XYZ file of C-alpha atoms in Angstrom:
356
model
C -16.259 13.649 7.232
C -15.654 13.095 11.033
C -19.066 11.443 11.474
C -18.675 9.115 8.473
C -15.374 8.316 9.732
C -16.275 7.086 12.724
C -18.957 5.285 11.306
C -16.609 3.542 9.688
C -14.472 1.838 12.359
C -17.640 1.259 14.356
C -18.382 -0.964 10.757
C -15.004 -2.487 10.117
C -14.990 -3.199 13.836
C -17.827 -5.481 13.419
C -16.886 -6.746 10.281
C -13.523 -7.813 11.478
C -14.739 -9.182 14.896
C -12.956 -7.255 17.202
C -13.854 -7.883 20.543
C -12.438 -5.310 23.428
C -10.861 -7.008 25.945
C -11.067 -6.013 29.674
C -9.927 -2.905 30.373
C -6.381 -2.395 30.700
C -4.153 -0.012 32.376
C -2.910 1.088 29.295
C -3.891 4.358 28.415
C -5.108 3.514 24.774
C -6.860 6.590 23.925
C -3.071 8.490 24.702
C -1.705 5.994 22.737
C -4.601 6.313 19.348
C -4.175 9.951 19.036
C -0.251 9.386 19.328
C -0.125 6.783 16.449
C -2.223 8.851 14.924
C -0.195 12.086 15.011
C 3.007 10.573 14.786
C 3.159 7.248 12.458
C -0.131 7.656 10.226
C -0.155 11.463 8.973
C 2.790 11.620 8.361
C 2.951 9.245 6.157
C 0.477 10.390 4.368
C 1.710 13.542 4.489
C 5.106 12.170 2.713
C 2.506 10.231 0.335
C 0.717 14.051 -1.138
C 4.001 15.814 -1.038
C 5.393 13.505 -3.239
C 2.254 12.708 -5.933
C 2.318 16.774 -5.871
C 5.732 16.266 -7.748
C 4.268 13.968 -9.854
C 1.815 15.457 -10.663
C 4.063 18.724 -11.645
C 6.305 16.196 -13.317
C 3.296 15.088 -15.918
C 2.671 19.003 -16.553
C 6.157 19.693 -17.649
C 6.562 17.008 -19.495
C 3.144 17.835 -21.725
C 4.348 21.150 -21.817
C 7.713 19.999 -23.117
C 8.189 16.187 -23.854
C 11.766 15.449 -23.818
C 14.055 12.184 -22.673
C 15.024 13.887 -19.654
C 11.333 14.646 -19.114
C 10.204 11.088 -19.568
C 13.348 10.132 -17.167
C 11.762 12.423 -14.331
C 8.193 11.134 -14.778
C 10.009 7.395 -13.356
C 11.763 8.722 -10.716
C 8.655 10.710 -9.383
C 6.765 7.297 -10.020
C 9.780 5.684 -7.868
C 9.077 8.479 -5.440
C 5.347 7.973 -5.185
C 5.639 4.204 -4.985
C 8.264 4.511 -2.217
C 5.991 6.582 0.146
C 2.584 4.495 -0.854
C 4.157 1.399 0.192
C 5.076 3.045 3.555
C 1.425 3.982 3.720
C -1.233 1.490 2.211
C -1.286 -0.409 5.278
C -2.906 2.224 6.808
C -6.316 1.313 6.081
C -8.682 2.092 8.550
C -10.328 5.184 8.244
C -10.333 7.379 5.198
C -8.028 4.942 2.819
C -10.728 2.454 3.391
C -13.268 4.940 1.708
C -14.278 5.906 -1.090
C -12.444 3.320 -2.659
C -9.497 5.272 -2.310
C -7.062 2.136 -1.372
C -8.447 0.688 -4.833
C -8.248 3.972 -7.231
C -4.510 4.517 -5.751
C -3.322 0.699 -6.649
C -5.875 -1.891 -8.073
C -3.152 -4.567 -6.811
C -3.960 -7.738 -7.509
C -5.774 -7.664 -10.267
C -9.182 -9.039 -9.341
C -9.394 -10.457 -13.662
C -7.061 -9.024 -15.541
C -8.992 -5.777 -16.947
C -6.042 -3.019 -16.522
C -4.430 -3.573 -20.089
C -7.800 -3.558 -21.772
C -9.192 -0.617 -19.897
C -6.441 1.451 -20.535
C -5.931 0.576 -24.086
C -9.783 1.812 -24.434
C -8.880 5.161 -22.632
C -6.042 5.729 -24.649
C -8.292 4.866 -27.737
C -10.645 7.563 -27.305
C -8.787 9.963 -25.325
C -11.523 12.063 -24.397
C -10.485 15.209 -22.780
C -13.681 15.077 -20.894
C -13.354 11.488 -20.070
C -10.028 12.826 -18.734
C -10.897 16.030 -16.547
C -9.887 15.359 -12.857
C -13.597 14.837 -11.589
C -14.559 13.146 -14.401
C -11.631 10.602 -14.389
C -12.362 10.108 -10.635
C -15.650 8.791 -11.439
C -14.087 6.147 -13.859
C -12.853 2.463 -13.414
C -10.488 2.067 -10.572
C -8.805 -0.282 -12.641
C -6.821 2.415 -14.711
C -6.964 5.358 -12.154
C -3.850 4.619 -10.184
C -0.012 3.326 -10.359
C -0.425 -0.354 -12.090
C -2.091 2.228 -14.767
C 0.773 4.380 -14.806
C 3.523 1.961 -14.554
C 2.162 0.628 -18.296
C 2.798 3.737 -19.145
C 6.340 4.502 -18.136
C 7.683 0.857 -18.304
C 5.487 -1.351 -20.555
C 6.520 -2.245 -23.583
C 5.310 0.636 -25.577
C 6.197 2.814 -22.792
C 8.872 4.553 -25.053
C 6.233 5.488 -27.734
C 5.346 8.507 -25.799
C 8.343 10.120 -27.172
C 8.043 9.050 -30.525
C 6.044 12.174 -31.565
C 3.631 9.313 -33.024
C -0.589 9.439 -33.198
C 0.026 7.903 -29.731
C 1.373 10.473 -28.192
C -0.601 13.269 -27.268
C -3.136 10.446 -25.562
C -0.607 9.058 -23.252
C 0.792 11.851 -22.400
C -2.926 13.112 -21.688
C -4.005 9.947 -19.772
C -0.423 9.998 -17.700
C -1.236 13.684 -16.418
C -4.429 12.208 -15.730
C -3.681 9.480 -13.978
C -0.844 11.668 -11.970
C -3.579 14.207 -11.036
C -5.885 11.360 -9.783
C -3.157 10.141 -7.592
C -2.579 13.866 -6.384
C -6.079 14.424 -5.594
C -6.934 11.021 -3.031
C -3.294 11.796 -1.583
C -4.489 14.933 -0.733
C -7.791 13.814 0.187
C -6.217 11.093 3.159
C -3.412 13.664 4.095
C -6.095 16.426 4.914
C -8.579 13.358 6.275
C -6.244 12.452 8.987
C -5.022 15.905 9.810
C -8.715 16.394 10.383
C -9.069 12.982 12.738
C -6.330 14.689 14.637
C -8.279 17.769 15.801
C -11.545 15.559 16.379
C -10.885 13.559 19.789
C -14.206 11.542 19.909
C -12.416 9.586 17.244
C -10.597 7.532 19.498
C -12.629 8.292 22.557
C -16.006 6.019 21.881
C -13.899 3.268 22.624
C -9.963 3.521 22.655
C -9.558 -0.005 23.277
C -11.618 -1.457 20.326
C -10.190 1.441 18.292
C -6.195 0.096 18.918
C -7.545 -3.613 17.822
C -8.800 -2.151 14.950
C -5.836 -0.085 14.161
C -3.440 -3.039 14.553
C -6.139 -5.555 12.855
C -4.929 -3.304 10.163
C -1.198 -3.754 10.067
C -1.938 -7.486 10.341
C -3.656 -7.421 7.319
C -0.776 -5.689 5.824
C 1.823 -8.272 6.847
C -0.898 -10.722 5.595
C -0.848 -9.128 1.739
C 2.810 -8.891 1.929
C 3.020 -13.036 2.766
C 0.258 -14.444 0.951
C -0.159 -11.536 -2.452
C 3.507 -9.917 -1.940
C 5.287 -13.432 -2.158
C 3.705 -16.751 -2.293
C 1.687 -15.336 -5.132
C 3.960 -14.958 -7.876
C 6.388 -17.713 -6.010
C 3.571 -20.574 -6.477
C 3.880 -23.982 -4.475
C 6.289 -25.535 -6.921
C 8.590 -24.367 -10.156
C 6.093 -24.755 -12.746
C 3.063 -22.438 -10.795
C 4.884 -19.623 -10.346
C 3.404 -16.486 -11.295
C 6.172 -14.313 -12.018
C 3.596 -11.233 -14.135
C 1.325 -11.684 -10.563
C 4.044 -9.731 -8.493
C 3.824 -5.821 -7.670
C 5.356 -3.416 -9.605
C 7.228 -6.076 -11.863
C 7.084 -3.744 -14.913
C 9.553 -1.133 -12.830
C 11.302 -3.729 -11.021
C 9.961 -2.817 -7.687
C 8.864 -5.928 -6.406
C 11.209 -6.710 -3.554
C 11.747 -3.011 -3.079
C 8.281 -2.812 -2.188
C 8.648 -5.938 0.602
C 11.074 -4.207 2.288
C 9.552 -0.885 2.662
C 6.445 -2.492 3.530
C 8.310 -4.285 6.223
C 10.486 -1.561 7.085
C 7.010 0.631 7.420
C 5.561 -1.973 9.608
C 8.425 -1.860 11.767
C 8.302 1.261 12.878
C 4.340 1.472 13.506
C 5.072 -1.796 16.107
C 8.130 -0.884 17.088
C 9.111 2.881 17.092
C 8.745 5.755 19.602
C 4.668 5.676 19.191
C 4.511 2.647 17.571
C 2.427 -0.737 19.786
C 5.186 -2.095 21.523
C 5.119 1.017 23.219
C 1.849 -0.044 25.670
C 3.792 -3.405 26.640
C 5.131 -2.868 29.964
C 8.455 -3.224 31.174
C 7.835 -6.891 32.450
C 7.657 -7.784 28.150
C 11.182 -7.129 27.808
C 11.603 -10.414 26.323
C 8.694 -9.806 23.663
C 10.177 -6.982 22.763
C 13.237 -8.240 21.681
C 11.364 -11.537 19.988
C 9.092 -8.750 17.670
C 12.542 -7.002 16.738
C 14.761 -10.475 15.666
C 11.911 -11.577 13.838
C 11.585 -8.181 11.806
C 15.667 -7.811 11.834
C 15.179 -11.524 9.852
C 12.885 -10.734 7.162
C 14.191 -7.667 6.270
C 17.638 -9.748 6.564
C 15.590 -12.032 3.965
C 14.401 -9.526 1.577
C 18.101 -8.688 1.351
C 19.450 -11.969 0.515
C 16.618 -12.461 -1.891
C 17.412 -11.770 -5.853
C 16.146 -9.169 -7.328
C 14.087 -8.690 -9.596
C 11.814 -10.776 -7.999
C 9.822 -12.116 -11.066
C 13.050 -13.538 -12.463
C 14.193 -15.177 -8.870
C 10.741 -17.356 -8.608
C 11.703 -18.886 -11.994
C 14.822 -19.853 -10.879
C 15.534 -22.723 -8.698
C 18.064 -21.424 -6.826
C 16.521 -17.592 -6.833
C 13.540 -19.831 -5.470
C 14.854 -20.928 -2.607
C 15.905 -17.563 -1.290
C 12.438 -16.253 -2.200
C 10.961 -19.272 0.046
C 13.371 -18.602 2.998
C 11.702 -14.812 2.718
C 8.098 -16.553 3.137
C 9.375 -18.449 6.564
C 11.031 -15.653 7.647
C 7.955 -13.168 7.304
C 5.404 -15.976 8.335
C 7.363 -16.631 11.342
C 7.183 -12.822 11.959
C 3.120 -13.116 11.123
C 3.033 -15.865 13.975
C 4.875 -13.801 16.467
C 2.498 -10.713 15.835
C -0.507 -12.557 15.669
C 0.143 -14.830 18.373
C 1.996 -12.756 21.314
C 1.364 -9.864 21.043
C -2.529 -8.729 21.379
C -2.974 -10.547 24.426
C 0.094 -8.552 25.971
C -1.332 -5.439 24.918
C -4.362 -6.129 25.777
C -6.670 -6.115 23.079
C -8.232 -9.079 21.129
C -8.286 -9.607 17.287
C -11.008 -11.504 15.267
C -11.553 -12.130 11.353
C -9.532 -9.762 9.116
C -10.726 -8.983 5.623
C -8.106 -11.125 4.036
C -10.059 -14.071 5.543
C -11.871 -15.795 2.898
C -10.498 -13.592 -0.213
C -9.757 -15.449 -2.666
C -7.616 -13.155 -4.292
């Protein structure tokens, strides 16, 4: 595991172009295993405790479906949601592999394959098709939460209480769906617990390894600008693309920005988070990086919700644009200021040249 991992940002460090800049007095490998221990496990930590409920959740409810049971499926959903967006940004390193980022949330739909998929798998509702391993072998497409939000808040989502010829399938595919998620939450909890404990991780070279690691948060801020918001917002009125934002079925979109900026916060800016290795001389930095996140998340506020309704709305439009310049100003800052002040040196991301 340790091996391949490492492996793995000595790829995605080529791949993205990092180049380590001169050597710095910053102790970076301190600083790795810190972020590590302190802003990335736990997070995923938060991510398998809560798909664990889930997971229970969909047993009870096939045990016993029930309003009340249907009603604590969402809010586990909610639950889940709320600690993936907190973590998906994460992404070098075990959430890169294995497809995991992909089998958690196939967000944005590459073509638009999840509704057909899953109408197939509810078709034939093979138990075997269905068994954990066996599921985890199948399309990404309806292994995660776009999958699963159909389920709960589509617009047959109700059937599954209907006692119909639908329901024991849904119900099956929803457990097996929520054990999916269970499983690859485990899986990155346990992976980084592991990265903890192995210290030539970081060590190779701690200085490429911190580009790499914020290369990766840039990314983030990247999906949340150009996928998050100016997707579904389009350039005018008549291209927006209300269906194209996250979580629209459960009226999470917005939600979602905000704890994805909220999450990126404190991995810059909190007790082990980057700003941490700018010295006291940055003061000034400092308090640039923390206006310009007080502003979008000021934005996201202001913003109505639900999101796919505001980008059909001229006035709800607006709001949604002054989000984009607040969070692309907060792009520029990040991408512009800050790696030379701390020292390292970014190249290509992987959002360069996806057309998605």
């Amino acid at each position: 595991m340790i091996k391949g991992l490492v492996s793995r940002i000595a790829l995605i460090a080529s791949w993205l172009g990092v180049i380590a800049a001169p050597a710095q007095a910053a102790d970076f490998a301190a600083f790795n295993a810190g972020y590590a221990r302190d802003v990335v496990t736990p997070a995923f930590k938060t991510l398998a405790g809560e798909t664990r409920k889930l997971a229970q959740a969909a047993d009870d409810f096939a045990a016993q479906p029930s309003q009340d049971g249907f009603a604590a499926l969402r809010v586990t959903f909610d639950s889940v949601s709320d600690a993936w967006m907190q973590a998906q940004f994460f992404r070098l390193g075990p959430l890169g592999a294995q497809q995991r980022s992909e089998r958690f949330e196939y967000w944005p739909e590459k073509r638009p394959i999840i509704d057909k998929q899953l109408a197939a798998l509810l078709a034939k509702a093979d138990p075997d098709a269905l068994a954990t391993e066996k599921f985890a072998q199948s399309s990404v497409a309806v292994q995660g939460l776009p999958a699963l939000e159909r389920l709960l808040y589509g617009d047959a989502a109700r059937q599954v209480l209907s006692a119909g010829p639908e329901q024991k399938a849904r119900i099956a595919v929803i457990q097996a769906i929520a054990h999916n998620l269970d499983t690859v939450a485990q899986e990155l909890a346990a992976a980084w617990e592991q990265a903890q404990a192995e210290p030539k991780l970081f060590a190779q070279d701690p200085n490429e390894a911190t580009a790499q690691l914020y290369a990766g948060l840039m990314t983030g801020l990247q999906i949340v600008s150009d996928q998050k918001i100016a997707g579904p917002r389009g350039q005018t009125l008549d291209k927006a693309k209300p269906k194209s934002a996250e979580q629209w079925r459960a009226g999470r979109s917005l939600k979602n920005i905000k704890l994805n900026l909220q999450a990126l916060r404190d991995a810059l800016a909190g007790p082990s988070g980057f700003a941490t290795l700018l010295g006291a001389d940055q003061a000034a930095l400092k308090d640039e990086i923390a206006k310009a996140f007080d502003a979008a998340l000021a934005a996201v506020d202001a913003a109505p919700e639900p999101l796919d309704t505001a980008v059909t709305d001229a006035e709800g439009r607006k709001k949604v644009g002054a989000l984009l310049i607040a969070v692309n100003h907060l792009r520029d800052v990040l991408n512009q200021k800050v790696p030379a002040a701390l020292g390292i040196s970014l190249g290509f991301n992987e959002m360069d040249g996806d057309g998605s």
